[in-house]
Coordinates of C-alpha atoms in Angstrom, one line a residue:
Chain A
X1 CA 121.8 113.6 142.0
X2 CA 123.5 110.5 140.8
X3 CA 123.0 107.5 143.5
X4 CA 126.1 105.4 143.7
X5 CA 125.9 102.2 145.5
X6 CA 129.2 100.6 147.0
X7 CA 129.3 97.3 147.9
X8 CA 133.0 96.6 150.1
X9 CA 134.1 94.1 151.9
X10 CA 135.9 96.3 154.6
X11 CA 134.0 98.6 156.3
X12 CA 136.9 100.8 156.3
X13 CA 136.7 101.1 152.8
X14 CA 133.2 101.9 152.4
X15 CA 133.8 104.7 154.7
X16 CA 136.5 106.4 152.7
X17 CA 134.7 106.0 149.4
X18 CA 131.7 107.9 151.3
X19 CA 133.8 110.2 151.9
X20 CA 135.5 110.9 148.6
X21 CA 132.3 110.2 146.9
X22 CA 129.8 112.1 149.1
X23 CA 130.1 115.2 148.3
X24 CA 128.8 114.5 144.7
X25 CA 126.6 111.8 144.9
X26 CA 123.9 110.0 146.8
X27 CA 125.7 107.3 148.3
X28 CA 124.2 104.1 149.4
X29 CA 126.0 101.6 151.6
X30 CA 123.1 98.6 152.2
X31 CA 123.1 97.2 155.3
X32 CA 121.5 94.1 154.3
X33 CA 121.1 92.5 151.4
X34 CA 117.5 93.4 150.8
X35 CA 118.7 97.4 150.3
X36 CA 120.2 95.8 147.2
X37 CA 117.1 96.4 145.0
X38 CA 117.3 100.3 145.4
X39 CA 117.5 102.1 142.1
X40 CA 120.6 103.7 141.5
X41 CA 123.2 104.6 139.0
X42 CA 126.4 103.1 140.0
X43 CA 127.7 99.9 141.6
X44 CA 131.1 100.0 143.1
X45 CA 132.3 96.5 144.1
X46 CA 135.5 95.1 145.3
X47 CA 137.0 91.2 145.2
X48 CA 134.9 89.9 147.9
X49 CA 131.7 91.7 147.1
X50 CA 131.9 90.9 143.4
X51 CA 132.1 87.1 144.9
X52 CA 129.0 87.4 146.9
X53 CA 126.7 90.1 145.6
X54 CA 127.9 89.1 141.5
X55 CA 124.5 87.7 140.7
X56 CA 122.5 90.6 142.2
X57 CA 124.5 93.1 140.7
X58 CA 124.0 91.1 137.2
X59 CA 120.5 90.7 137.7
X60 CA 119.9 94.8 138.4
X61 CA 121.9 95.5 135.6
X62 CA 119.4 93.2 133.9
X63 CA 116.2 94.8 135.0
X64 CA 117.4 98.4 134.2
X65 CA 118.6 97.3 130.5
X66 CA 118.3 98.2 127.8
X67 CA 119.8 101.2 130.2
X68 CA 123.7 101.0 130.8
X69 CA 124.2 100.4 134.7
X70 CA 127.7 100.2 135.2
X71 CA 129.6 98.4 137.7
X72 CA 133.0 99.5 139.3
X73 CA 135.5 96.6 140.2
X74 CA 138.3 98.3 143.0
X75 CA 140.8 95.1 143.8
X76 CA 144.5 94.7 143.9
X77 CA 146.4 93.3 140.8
X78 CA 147.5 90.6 143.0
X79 CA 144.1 89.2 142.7
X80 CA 144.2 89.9 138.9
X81 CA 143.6 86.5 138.0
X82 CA 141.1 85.6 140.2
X83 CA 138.9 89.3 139.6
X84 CA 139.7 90.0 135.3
X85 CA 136.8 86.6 134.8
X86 CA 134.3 89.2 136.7
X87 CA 134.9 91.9 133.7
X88 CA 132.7 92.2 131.1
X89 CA 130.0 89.9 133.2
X90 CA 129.1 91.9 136.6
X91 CA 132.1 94.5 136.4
X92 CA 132.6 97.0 133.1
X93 CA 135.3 98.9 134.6
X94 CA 138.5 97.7 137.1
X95 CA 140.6 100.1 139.0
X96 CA 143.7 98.5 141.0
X97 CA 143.8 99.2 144.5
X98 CA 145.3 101.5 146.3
X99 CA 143.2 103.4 144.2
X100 CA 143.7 107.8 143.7
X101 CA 141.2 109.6 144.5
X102 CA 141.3 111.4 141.0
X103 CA 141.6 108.5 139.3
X104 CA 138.4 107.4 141.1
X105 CA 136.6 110.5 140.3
X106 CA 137.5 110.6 136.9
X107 CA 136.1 106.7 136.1
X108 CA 133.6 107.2 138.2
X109 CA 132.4 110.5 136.5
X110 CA 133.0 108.8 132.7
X111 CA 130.7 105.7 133.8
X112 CA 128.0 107.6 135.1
X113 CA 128.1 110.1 131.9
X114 CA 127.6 106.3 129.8
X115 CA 124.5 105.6 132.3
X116 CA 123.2 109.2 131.7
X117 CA 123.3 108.7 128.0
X118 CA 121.7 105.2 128.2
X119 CA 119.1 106.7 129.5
X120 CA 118.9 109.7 127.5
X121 CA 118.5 107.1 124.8
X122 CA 116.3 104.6 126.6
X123 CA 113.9 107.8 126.8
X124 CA 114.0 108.5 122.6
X125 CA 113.4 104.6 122.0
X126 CA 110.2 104.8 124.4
X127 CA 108.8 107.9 122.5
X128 CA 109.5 106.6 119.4
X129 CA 107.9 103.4 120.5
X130 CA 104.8 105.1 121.9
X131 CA 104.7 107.2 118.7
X132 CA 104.8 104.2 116.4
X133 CA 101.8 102.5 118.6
X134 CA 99.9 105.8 118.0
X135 CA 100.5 105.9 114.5
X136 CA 99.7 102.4 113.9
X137 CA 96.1 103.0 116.0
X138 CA 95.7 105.9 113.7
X139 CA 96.1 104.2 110.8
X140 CA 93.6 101.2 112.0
X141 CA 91.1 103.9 112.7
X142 CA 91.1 105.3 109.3
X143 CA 91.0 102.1 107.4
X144 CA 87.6 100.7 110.0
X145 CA 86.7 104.2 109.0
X146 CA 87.2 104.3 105.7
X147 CA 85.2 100.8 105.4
X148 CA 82.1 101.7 107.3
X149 CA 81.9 104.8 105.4
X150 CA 81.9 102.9 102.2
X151 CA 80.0 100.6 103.7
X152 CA 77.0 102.8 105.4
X153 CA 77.4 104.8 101.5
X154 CA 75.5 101.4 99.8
X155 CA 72.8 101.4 101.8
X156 CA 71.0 104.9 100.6
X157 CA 72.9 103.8 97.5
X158 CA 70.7 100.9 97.1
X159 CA 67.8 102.9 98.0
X160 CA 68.0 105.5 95.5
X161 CA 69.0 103.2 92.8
X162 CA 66.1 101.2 93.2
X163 CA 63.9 104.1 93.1
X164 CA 65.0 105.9 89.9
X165 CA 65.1 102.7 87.6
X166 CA 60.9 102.2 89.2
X167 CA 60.9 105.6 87.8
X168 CA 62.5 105.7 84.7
X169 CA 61.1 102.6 84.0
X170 CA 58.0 104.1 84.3
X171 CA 57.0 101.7 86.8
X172 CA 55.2 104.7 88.7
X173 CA 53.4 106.1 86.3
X174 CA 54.2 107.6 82.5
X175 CA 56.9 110.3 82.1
X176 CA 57.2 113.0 80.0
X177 CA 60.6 113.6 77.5
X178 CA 62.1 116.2 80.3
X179 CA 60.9 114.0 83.5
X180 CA 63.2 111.3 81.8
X181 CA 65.8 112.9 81.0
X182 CA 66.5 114.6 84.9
X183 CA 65.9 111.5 86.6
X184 CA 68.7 109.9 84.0
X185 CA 71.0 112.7 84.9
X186 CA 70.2 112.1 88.4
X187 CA 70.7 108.0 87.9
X188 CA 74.1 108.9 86.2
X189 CA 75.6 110.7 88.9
X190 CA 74.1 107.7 91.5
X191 CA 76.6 105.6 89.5
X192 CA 79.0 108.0 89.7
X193 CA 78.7 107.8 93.4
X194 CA 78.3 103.2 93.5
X195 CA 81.4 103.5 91.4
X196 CA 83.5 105.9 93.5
X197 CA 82.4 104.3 97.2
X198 CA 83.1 100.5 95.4
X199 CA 86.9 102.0 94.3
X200 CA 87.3 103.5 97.6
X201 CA 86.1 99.9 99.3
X202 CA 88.5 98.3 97.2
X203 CA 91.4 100.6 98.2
X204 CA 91.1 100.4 101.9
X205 CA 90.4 97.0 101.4
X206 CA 94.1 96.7 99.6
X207 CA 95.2 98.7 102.2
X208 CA 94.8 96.4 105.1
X209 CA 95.0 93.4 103.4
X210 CA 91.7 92.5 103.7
X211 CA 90.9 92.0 99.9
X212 CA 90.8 88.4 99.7
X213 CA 91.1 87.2 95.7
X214 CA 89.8 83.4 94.4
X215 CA 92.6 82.8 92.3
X216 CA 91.8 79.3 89.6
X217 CA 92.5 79.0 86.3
X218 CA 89.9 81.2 84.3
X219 CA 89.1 81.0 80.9
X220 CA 89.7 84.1 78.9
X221 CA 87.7 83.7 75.9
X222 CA 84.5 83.8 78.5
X223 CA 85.5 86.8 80.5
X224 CA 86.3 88.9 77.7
X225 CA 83.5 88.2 75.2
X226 CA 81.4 89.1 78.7
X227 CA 83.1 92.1 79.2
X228 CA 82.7 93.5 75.9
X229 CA 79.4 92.8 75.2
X230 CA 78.2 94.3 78.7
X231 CA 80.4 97.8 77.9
X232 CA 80.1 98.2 74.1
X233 CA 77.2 100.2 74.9
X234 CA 79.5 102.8 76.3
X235 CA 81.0 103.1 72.6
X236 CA 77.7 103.1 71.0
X237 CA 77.1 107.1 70.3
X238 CA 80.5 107.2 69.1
X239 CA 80.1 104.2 66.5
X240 CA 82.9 103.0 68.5
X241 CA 83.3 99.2 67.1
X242 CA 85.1 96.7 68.7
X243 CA 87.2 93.7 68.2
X244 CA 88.3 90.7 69.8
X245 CA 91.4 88.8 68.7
X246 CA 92.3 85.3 70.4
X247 CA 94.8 82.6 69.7
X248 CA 93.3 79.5 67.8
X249 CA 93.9 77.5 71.2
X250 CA 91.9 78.6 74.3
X251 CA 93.7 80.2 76.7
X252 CA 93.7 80.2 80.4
X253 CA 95.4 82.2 83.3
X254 CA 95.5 81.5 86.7
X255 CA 93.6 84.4 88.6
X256 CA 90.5 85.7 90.3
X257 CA 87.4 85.7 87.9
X258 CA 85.5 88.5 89.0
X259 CA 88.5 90.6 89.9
X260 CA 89.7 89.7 86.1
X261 CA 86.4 91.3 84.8
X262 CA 87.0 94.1 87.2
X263 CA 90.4 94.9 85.6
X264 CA 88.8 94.5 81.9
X265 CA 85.6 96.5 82.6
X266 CA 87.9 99.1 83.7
X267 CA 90.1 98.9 81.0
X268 CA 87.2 98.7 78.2
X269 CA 85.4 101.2 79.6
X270 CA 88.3 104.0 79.7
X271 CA 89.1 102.5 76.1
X272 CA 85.4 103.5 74.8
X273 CA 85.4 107.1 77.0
X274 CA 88.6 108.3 75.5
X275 CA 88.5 107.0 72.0
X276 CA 88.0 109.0 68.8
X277 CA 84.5 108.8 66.6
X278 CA 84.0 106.2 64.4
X279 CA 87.8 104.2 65.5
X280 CA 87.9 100.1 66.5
X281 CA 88.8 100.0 70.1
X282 CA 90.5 96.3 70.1
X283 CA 91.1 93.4 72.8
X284 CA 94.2 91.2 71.4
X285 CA 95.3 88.0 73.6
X286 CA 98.2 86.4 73.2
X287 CA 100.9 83.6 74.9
X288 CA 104.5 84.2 76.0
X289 CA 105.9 81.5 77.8
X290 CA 104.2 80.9 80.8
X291 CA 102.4 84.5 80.8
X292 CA 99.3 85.6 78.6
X293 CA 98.9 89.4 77.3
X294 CA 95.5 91.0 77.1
X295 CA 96.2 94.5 75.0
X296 CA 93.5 97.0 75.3
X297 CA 94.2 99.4 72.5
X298 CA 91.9 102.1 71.3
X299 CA 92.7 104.8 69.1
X300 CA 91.7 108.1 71.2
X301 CA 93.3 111.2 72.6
X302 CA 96.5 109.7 73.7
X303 CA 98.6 110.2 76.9
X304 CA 101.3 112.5 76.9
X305 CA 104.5 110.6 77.6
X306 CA 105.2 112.5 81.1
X307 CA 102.1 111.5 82.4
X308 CA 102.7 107.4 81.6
X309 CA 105.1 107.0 84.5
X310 CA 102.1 108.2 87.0
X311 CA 99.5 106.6 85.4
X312 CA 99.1 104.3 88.0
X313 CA 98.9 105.7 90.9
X314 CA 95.9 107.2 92.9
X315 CA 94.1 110.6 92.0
X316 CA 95.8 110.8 89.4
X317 CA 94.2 112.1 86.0
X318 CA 96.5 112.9 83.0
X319 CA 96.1 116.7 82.1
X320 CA 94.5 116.0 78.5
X321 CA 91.8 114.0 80.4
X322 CA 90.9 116.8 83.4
X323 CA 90.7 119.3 80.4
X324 CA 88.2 117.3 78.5
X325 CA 85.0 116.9 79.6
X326 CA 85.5 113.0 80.9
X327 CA 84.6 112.7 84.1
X328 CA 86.4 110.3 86.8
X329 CA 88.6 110.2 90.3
X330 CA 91.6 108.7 89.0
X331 CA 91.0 105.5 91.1
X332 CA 90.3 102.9 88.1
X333 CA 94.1 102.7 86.9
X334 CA 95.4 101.9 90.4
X335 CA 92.8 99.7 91.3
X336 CA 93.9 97.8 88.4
X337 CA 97.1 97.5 88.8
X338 CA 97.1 96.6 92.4
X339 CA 94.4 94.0 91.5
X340 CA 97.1 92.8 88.9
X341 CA 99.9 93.0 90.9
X342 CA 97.9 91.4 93.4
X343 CA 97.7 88.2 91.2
X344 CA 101.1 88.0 89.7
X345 CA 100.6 90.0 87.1
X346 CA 101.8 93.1 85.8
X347 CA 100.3 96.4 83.6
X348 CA 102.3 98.7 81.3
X349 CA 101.0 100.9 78.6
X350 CA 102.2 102.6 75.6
X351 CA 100.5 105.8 73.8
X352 CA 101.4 108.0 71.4
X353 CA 99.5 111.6 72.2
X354 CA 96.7 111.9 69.1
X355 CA 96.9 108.9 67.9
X356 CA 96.0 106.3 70.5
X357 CA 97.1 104.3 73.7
X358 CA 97.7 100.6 74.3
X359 CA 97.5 99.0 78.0
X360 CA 99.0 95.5 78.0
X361 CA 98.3 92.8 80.8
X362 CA 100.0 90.4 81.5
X363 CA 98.7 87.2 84.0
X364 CA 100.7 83.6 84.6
X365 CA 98.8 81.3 82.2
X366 CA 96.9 78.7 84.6
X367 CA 99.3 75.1 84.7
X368 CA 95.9 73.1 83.4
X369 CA 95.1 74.5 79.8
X370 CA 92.4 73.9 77.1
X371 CA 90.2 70.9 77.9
X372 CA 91.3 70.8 81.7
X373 CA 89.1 74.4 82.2
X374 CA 85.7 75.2 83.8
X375 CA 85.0 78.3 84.0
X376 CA 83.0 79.1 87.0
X377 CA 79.6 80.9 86.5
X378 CA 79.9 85.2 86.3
X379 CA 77.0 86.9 87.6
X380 CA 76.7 90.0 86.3
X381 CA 77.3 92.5 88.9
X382 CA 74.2 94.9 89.4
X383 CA 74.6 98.9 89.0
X384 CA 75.9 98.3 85.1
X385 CA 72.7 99.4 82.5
X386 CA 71.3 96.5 83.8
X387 CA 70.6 94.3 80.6
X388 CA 70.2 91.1 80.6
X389 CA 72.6 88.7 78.5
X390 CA 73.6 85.3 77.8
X391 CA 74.2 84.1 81.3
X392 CA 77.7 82.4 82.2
X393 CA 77.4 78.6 82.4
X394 CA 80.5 76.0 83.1
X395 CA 81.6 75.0 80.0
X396 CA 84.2 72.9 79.0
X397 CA 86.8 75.0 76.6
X398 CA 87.5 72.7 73.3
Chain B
X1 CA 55.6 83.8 92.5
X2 CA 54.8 84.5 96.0
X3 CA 58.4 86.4 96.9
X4 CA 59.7 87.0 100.3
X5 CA 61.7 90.2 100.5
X6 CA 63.7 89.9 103.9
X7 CA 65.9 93.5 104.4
X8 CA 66.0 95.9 107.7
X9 CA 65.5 98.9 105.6
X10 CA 62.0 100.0 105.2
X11 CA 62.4 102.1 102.1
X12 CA 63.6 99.2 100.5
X13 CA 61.2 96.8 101.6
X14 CA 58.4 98.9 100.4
X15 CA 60.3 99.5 96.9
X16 CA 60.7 96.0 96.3
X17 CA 57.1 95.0 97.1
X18 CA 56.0 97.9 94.9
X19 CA 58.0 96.7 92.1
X20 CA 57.2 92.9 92.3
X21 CA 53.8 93.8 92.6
X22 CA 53.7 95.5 90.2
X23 CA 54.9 92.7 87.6
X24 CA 52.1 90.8 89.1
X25 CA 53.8 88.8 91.9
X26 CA 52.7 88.6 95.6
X27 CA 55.0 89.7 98.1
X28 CA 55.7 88.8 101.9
X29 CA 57.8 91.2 103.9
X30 CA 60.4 91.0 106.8
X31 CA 62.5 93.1 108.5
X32 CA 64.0 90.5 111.1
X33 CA 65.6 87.3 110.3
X34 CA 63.4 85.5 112.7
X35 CA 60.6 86.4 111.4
X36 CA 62.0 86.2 107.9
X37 CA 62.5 82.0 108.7
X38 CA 58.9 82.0 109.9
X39 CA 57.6 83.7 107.1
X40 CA 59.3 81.1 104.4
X41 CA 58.1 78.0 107.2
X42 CA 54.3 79.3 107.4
X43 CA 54.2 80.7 103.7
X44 CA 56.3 78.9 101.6
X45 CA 57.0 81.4 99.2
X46 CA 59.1 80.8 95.2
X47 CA 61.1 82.7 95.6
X48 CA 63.5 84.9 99.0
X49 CA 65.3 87.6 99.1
X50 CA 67.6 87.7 102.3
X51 CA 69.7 90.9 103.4
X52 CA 73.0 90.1 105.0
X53 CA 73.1 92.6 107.6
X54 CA 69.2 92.4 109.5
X55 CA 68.8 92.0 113.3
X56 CA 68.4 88.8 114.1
X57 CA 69.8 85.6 112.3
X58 CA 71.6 87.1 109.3
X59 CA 71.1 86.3 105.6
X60 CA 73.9 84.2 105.3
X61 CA 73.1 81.9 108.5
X62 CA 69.5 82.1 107.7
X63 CA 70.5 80.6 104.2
X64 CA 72.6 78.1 105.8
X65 CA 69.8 76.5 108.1
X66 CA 67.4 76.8 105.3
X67 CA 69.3 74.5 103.5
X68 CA 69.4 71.5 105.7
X69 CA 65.7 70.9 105.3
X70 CA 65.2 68.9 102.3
X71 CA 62.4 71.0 102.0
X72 CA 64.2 73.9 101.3
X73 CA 67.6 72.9 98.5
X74 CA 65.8 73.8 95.5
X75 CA 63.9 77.1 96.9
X76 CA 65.8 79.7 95.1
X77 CA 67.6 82.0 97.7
X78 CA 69.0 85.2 97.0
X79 CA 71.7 86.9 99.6
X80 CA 71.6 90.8 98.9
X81 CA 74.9 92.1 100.6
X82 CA 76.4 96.0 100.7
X83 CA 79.4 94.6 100.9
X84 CA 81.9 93.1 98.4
X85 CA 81.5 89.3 98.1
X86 CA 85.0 88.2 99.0
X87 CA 83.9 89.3 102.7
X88 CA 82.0 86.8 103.1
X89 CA 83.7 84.0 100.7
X90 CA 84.1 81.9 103.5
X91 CA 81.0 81.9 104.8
X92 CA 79.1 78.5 104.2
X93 CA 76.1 80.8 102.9
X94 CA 77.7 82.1 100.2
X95 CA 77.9 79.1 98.7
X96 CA 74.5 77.5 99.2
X97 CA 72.3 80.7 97.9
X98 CA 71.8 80.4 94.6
X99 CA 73.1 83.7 93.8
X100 CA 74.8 86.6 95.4
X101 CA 73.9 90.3 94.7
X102 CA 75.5 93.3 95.6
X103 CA 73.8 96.5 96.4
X104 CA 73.0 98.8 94.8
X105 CA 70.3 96.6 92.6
X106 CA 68.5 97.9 89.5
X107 CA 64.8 97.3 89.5
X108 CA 65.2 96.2 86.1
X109 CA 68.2 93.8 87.1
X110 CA 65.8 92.2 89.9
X111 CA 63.2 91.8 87.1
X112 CA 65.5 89.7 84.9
X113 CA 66.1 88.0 87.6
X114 CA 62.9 87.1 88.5
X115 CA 62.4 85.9 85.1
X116 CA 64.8 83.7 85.0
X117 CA 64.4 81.8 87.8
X118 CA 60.6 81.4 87.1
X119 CA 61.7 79.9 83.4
X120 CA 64.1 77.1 86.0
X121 CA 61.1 76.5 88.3

């Protein structure tokens, strides 16, 4: 039952509004001041009461926002004046005295309707609320999750790694042709696994914004020589050969060195998998205004025009490649372009099915160029085949 | 070189002392980062492998106090962490170790390693 407290000056009138207002509501006619504080769902005050109980009345309507508690002014028009500064402040509603009784009824019935939808309201926005909070906990759980799990996957990881290259490297003992040849299976699919926790590291990493990138100018000359000599194994039982085009001047772009050589070991590495026998896959630099392109463009399979708009996104594997016998998750693509994104850059490709496919970079060219450039050291990161090359030293670009 | 391998995993503590003795090198072992800054104090070893994550002072800290004994800046320290290297980026110990590796490691990876750092010695 609705509670309607009235606050009038006469106690006559408090009477005859208990009457008229009893049989529907809970009326509540304080004694003191102190009753003041009970909850309720209507405030009926006149001239007098407005004057002295105006604060209190505001400061309950206060407390039970963002719910609607309305207030009911009953005074003559001769005080008009005097009352209409109340409205809008303590009062939302004014009825002139002598009031009727259905008059009353009916304003008093449309106010309480507005309190009962406040409420109704007030209830959604707290579930809502709640729900988002829940959500939100959710969503932290499964990216701590997601993070230990990848985490806790490198340990064994490391374990088993170690073991099989002892092995194959015949630090335990000689091997015989078949010996080898399982234990590489076995090593391949480790990699498989060190490649598929690191993307899924990466990605929840993204996720929560906890990948934190070294951005300084980086010498691309460095990083892509590196690159290609580390992967041009991959292309080696195709007679995949591979060139390197560069402007004249040394170019530099302002981004994170080991997350560039992240980006072009992915993109090399897909080049060499998917391209034909006995084709050039090719890594072309060039300068735009304040951007530099890196082109990866190999001369493989192709991707079929429908799949180029989704290329970049997770899981996903254009249909060509799941019917071929390459194997991957679909992770490498969006990793790279986040990782691009990620450092003002941007990825787009172009491919014609059959013939070949071109993926162009594009990173902000650092402000200090040629002469002004160290490039700091790149240790190569364990888990590739593991050969030793020229190491990385600071060098000054001529 | 007299190596100190420093990791809370057992499995990999005995597969790195396998493989460095193996090439000829003599290995000291520790699976708590205590013990692991005793160990380099009483034995002085070439060369130390520390893991980030043992029980105890952790690699990166361990680094970090190695380092203010003169003694210590040119011993060649190696952190070994599971986890990517941007985690700990801020981390003082990332940049006074010589190098940081990320699991998984290749025995032959650790070998060129080795090498090289017995050519700057």
């Amino acid at each position: 039952m609705d509670r309607v407290l009235v606050l009038l000056h006469h106690p006559g009138n408090r009477r005859l509004l208990s009457e008229w207002l009893g049989q529907y509501y809970d009326v509540q006619v304080p004694e003191t001041e102190q009753n003041l504080d009970a909850p309720c769902d209507l405030v009926i005050v006149d001239g007098m009461a407005v004057e002295r109980y105006g604060q209190a009345v505001q400061a309950k309507k206060h407390r039970d926002a963002p719910a609607f508690l309305p207030c009911l002014l009953l005074a003559p028009r001769q005080q008009a004046a005097r009352v209409k500064r109340h409205l809008g402040k303590t009062a939302d509603e004014l009825l002139w005295t002598p009031i009727d009784k259905d008059e009353l009824q009916t304003r008093v019935t449309i106010l309480l309707r507005g309190r009962q939808q406040s409420l109704e309201l007030k209830r959604h926005n707290d579930e809502l609320e709640a729900l988002l909070d829940a959500r939100q906990a959710v969503e932290r759980m499964k990216d701590e999750f997601i993070s230990i799990a990848s985490h806790e996957l490198r340990s064994p990881l490391n374990a088993i790694h170690l073991y099989l290259s002892m092995l194959l490297d015949e630090d335990a003992g000689k091997l015989t042709a078949d010996q080898k040849r399982f234990l590489r299976v076995i090593e391949d699919h480790a990699d498989r696994l060190t490649h598929l926790a690191n993307d899924v590291l990466d990605i929840s990493r993204m996720a929560s914004g906890r990948l934190q990138l070294n951005i300084e100018p980086v010498d691309l000359r460095e990083v892509i020589e590196q690159a290609c000599m580390e992967l041009q194994i991959l292309g080696n039982s195709k007679r995949i050969q591979t060139r390197v085009t560069l402007p004249s001047l040394p170019v530099a772009v302002q981004a994170d060195a080991h997350r560039l050589m992240q980006i072009l070991t992915n993109l090399l590495s897909n080049a060499y998998k998917y391209a034909s026998e006995d084709t050039v896959v090719t890594v072309q630099v060039s300068r735009h205004d304040q951007v530099a392109q890196i082109e990866v463009i190999d001369q493989g399979m192709g991707i079929a025009e429908a799949d180029q708009s989704q290329l970049f996104t997770m899981f996903f594997r254009a249909e060509a490649v799941r019917n071929s016998n390459v194997r991957g998750a679909g992770l490498g693509l969006y990793i790279t372009r986040m990782l691009l994104e990620m450092q003002n850059g941007q990825i787009g490709v172009t491919s014609c099915p059959g013939k070949g496919t071109t993926f162009s970079c594009k990173l902000p060219l650092a402000v200090a160029q040629p002469s002004d450039v160290t490039t700091p050291p790149v240790v190569v990161p364990p888990g590739e085949s593991g050969k030793s090359g020229p190491r990385s030293t600071r060098e000054d670009a001529v | 070189m007299k190596i100190l391998v420093a990791d809370d995993e057992p499995d990999v503590r005995q597969a790195l002392q396998f493989l460095f003795q193996k090439h000829g090198h003599e290995v000291i072992l520790a699976s708590h980062g205590d013990v692991a800054l005793a160990l380099v104090v009483a034995e002085r070893p070439d060369v130390v492998f520390l893991d980030v994550n043992m029980p105890g002072k952790n690699g990166l800290d361990l680094c970090v106090e190695l380092r203010t004994h003169p003694l210590y800046q040119p011993l060649p320290i190696y952190i070994v962490t599971g986890l990517d290297r941007s985690v700990y980026a801020d981390h003082a110990g990332t940049s006074c170790a010589t190098a940081c590796l990320t699991k998984p490691l290749k025995s032959r990876y650790l070998l060129n390693l080795l090498a090289r750092t017995s050519e700057s010695l």
